[in-house]
Coordinates of N, CA and C in Angstrom, one line a residue:
X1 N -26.6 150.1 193.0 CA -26.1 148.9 193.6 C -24.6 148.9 193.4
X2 N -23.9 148.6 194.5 CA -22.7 148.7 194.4 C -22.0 147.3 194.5
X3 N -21.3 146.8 193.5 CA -20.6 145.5 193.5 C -19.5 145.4 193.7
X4 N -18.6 144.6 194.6 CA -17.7 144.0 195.2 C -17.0 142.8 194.4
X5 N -16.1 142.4 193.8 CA -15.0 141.1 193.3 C -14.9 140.8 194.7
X6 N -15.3 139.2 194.7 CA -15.1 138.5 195.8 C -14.7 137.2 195.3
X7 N -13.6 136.8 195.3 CA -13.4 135.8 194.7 C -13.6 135.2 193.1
X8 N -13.6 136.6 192.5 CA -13.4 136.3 191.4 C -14.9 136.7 190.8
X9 N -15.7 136.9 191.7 CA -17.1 136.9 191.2 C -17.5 138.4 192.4
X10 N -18.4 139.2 191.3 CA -19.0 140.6 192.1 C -20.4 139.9 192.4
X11 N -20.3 140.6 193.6 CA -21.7 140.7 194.5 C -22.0 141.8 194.8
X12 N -23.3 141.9 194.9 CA -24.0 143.4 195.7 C -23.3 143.3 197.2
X13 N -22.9 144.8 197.9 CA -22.2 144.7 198.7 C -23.6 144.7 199.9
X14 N -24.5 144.6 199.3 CA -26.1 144.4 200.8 C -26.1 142.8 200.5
X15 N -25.6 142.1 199.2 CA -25.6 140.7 199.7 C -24.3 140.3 200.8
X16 N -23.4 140.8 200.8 CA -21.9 140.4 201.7 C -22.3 141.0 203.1
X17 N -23.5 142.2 203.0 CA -23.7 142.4 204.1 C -24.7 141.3 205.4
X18 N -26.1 141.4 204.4 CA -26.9 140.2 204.8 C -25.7 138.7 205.2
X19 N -25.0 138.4 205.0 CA -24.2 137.6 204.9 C -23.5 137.5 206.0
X20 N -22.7 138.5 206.3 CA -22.0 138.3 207.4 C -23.4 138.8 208.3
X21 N -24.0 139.5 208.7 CA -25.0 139.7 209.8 C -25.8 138.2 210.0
X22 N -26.1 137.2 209.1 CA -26.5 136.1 209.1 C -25.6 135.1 210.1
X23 N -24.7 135.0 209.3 CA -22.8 134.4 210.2 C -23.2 134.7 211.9
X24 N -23.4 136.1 211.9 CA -23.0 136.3 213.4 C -24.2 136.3 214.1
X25 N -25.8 136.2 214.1 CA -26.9 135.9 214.4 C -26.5 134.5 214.6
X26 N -26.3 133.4 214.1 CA -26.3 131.7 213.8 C -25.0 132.0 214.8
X27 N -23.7 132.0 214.6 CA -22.7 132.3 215.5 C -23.6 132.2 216.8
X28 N -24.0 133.9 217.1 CA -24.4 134.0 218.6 C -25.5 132.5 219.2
X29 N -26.5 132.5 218.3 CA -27.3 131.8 218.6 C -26.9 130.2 218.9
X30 N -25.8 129.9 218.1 CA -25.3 128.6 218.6 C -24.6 128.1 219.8
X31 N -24.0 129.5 220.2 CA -23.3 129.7 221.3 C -24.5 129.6 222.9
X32 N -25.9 130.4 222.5 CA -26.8 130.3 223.4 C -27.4 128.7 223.4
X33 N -27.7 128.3 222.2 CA -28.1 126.7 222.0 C -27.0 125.8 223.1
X34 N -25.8 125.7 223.1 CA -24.6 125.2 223.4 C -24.7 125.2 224.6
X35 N -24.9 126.3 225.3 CA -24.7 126.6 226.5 C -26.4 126.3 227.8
X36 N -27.4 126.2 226.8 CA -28.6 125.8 227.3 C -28.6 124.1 227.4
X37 N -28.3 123.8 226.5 CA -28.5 122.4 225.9 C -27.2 121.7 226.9
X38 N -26.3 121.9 227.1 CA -25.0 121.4 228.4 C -25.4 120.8 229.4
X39 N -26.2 121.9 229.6 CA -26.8 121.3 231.4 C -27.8 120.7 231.7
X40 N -28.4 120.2 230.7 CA -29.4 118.8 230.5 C -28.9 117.6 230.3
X41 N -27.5 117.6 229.6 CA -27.1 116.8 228.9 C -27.4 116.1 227.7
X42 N -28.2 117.3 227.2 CA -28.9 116.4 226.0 C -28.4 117.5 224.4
X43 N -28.2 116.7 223.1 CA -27.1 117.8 222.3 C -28.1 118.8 221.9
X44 N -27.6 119.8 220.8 CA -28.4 120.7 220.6 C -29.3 120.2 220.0
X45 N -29.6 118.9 218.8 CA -30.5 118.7 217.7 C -31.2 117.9 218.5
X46 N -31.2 117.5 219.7 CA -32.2 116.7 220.6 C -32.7 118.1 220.8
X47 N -32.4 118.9 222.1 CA -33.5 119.8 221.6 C -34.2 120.6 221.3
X48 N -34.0 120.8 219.9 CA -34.8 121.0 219.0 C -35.6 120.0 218.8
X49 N -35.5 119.0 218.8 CA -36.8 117.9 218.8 C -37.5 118.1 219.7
X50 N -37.0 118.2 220.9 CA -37.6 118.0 222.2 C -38.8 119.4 222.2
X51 N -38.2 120.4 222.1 CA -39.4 122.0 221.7 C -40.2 121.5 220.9
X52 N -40.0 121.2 219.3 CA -40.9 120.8 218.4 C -41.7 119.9 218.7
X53 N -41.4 118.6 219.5 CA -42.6 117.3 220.0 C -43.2 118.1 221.0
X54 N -42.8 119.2 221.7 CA -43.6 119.9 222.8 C -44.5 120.7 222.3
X55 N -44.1 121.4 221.4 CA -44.8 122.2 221.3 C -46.4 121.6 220.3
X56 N -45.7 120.2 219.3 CA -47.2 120.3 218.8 C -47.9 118.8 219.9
X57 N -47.4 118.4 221.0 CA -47.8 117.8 221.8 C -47.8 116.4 221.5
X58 N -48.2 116.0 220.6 CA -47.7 114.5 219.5 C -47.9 114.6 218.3
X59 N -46.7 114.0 217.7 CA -46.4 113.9 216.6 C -45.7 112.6 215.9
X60 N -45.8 112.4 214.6 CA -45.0 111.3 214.1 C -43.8 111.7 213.4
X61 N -43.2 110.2 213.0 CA -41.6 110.3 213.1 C -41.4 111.4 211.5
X62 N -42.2 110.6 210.6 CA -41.8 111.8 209.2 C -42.0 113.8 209.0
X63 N -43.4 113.8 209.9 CA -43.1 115.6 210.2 C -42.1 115.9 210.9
X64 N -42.0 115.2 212.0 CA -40.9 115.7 213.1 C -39.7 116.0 212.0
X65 N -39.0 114.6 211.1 CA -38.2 115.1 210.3 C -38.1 116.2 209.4
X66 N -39.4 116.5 209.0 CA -39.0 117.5 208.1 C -39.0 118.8 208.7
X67 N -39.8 118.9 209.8 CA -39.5 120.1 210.4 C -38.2 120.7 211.0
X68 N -37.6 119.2 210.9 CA -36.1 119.2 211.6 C -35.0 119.2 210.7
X69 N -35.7 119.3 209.1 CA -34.9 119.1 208.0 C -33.8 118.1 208.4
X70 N -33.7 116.9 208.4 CA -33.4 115.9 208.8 C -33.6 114.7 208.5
X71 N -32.8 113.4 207.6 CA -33.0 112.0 207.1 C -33.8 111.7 208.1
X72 N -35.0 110.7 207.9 CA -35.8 110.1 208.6 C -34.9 109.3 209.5
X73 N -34.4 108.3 208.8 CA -33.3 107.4 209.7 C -32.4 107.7 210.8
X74 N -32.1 109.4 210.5 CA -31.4 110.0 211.8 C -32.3 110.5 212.9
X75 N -33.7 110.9 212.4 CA -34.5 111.4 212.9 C -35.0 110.0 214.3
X76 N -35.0 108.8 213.6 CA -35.2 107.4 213.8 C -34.3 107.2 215.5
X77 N -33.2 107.6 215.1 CA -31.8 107.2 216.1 C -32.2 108.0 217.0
X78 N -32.4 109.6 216.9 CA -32.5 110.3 217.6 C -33.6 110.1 218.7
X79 N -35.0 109.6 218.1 CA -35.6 109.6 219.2 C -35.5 108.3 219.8
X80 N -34.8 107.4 219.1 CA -34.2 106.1 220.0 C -33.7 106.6 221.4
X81 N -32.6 107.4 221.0 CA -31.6 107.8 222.5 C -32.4 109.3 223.6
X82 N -33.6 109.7 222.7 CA -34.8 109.8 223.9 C -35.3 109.5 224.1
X83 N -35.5 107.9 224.0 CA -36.7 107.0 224.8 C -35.8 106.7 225.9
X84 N -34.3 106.3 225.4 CA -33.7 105.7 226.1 C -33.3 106.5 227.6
X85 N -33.4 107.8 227.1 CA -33.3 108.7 228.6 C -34.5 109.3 229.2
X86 N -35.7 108.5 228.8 CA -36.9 108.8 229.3 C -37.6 110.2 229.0
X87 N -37.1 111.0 227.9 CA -37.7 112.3 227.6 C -38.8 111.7 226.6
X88 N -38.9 110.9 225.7 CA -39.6 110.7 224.9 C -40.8 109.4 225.0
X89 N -41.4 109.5 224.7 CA -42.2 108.5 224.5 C -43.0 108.2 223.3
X90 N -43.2 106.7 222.9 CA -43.1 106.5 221.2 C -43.8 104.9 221.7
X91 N -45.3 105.4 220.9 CA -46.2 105.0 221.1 C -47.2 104.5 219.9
X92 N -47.6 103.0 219.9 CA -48.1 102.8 218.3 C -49.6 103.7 218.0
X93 N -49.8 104.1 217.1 CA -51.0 105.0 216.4 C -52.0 103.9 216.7
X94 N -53.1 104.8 217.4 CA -54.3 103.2 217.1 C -55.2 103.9 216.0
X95 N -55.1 104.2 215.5 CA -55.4 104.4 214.0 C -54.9 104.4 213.0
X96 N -53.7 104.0 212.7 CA -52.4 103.6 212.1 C -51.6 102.3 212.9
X97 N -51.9 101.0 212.7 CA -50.7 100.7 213.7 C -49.5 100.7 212.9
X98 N -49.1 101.3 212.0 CA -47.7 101.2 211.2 C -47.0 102.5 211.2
X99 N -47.8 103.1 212.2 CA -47.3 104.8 212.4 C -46.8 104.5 213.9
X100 N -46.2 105.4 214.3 CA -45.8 105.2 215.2 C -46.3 107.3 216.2
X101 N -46.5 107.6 217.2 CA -46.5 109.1 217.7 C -45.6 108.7 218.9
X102 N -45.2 109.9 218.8 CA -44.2 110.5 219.4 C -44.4 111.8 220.6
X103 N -44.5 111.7 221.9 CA -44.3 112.8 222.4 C -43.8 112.7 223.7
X104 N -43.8 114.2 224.1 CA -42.5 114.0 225.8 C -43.2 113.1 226.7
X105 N -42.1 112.4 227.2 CA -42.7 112.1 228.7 C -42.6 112.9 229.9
X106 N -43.1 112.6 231.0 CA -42.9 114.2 232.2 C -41.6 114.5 232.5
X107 N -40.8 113.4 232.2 CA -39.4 114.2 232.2 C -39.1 115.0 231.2
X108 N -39.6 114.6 229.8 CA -39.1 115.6 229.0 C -40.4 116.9 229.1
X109 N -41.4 116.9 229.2 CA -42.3 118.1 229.6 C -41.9 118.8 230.2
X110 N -41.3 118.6 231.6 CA -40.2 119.3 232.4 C -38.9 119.8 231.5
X111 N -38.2 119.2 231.1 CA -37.4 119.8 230.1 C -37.6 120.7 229.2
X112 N -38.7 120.7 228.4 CA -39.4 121.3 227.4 C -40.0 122.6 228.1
X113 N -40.4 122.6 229.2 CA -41.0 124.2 229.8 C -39.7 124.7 230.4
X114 N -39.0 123.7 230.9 CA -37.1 124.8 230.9 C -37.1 125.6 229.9
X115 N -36.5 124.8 228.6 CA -36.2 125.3 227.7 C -37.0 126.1 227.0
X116 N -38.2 125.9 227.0 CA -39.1 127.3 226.8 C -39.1 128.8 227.2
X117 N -39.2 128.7 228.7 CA -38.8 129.7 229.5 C -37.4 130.0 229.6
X118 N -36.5 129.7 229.4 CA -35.7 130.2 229.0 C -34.9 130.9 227.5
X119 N -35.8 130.5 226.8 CA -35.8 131.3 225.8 C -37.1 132.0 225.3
X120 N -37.9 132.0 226.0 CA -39.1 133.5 226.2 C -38.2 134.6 226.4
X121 N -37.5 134.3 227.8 CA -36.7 135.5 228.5 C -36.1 136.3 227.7
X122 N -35.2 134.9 227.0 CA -33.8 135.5 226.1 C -34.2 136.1 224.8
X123 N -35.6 136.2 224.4 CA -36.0 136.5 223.2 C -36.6 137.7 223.6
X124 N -37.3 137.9 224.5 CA -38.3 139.2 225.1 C -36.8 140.5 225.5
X125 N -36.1 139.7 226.2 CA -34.8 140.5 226.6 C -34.3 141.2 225.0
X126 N -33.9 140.7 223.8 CA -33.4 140.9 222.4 C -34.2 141.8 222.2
X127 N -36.1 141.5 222.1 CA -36.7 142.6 221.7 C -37.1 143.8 222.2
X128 N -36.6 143.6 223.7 CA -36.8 145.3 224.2 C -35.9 145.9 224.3
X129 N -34.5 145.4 223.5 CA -33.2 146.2 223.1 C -33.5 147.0 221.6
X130 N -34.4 146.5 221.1 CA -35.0 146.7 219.7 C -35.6 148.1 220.1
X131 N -35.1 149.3 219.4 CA -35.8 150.2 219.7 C -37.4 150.0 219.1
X132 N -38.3 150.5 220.3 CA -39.7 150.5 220.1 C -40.3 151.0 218.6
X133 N -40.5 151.6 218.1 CA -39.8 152.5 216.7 C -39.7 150.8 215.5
X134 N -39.1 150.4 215.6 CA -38.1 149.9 215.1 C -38.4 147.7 215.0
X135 N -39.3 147.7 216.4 CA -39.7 146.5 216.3 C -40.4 145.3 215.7
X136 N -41.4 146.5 214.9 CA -42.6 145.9 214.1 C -41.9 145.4 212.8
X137 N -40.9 146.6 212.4 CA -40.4 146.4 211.0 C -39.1 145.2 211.3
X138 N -38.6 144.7 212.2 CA -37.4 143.8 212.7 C -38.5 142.6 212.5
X139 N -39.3 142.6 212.7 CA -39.8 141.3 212.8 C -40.7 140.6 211.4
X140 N -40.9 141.9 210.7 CA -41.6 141.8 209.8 C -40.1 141.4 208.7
X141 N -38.9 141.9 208.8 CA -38.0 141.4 207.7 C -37.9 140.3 208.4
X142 N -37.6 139.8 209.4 CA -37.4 138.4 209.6 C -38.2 137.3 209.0
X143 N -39.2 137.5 209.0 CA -40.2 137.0 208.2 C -40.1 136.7 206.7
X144 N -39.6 138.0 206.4 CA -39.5 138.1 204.9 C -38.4 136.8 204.5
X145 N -36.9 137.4 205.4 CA -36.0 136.6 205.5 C -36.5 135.1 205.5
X146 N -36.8 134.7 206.8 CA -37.1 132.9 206.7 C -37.7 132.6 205.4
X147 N -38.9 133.0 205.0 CA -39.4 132.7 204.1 C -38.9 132.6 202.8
X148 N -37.9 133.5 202.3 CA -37.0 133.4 201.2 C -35.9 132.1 201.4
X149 N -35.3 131.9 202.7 CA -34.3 130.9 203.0 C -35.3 129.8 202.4
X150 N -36.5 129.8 203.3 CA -37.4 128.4 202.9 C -37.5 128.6 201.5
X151 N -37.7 129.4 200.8 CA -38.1 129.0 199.2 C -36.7 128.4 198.8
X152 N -35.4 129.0 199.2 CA -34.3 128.5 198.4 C -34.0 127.1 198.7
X153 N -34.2 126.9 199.8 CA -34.0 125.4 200.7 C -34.7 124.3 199.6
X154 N -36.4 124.8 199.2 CA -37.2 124.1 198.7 C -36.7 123.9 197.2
X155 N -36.0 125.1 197.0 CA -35.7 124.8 195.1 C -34.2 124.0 195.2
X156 N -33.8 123.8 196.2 CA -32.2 122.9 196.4 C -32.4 121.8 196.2
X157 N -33.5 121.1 196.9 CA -33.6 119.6 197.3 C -33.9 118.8 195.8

């Protein structure tokens, strides 16, 4: 293990590596978020709501948040200003009336299969740059990866 003084403090130089390769994954990816998300006119953290209410088809307001890692109350606003553009629809539980579900309306369904398909493409495109060889184990550290971020996320709060 080779350690690096970085500010006064050594680190393994595979943690400064993970590190910056992390930086520029989130970098790139925000730049594709940005650029997807523009021409709907809707911001990036809409949608991400907007895929997540699609994908699990209805949902209420406290999972959506946590999936979104997100205060409820912001979570709250947010889907305020997509009822208000017709993507959402928010609807009382009839088996809860004090819950509230949440899911797209046909404009946002329409939205939601955009953005789907367009990042099928852009993900299928990434993995057949991935040499064949090489793929199984790419996706299997990613895994490893999220899962570690999630445990540290969980020991922060």
């Amino acid at each position: 293990m080779i350690k690096i003084k970085e500010r006064g403090v050594y680190l393994d130089k595979q943690v400064i590596k993970l590190r910056e390769h992390l930086r520029t994954i989130i970098r790139c990816l925000g730049v594709l978020e940005k650029s997807d998300s523009q021409g709907s006119g809707i911001t990036i953290a809409q949608c991400h709501a907007i895929v997540e209410i699609g994908r699990a088809g209805k949902i209420s307001l406290n999972p959506l948040a946590d999936i979104l890692m997100v205060e409820k109350s912001t979570m709250s606003r947010m889907i305020q200003s997509l009822v208000n553009e017709a993507i959402v629809e928010r609807n009382i539980d009839p088996g809860n009336k004090r819950s509230v579900i949440i899911q797209l309306s046909e404009k946002g369904q329409k939205l939601f299969c955009s953005i789907e398909s367009e990042m099928r493409q852009y993900y299928n495109d990434i993995y057949r740059d991935i040499p064949s060889g090489k793929r199984k184990q790419v996706v299997e550290s990613l895994e490893l990866l999220s899962n570690a971020i999630n445990q540290q996320n969980k020991e922060r709060q």
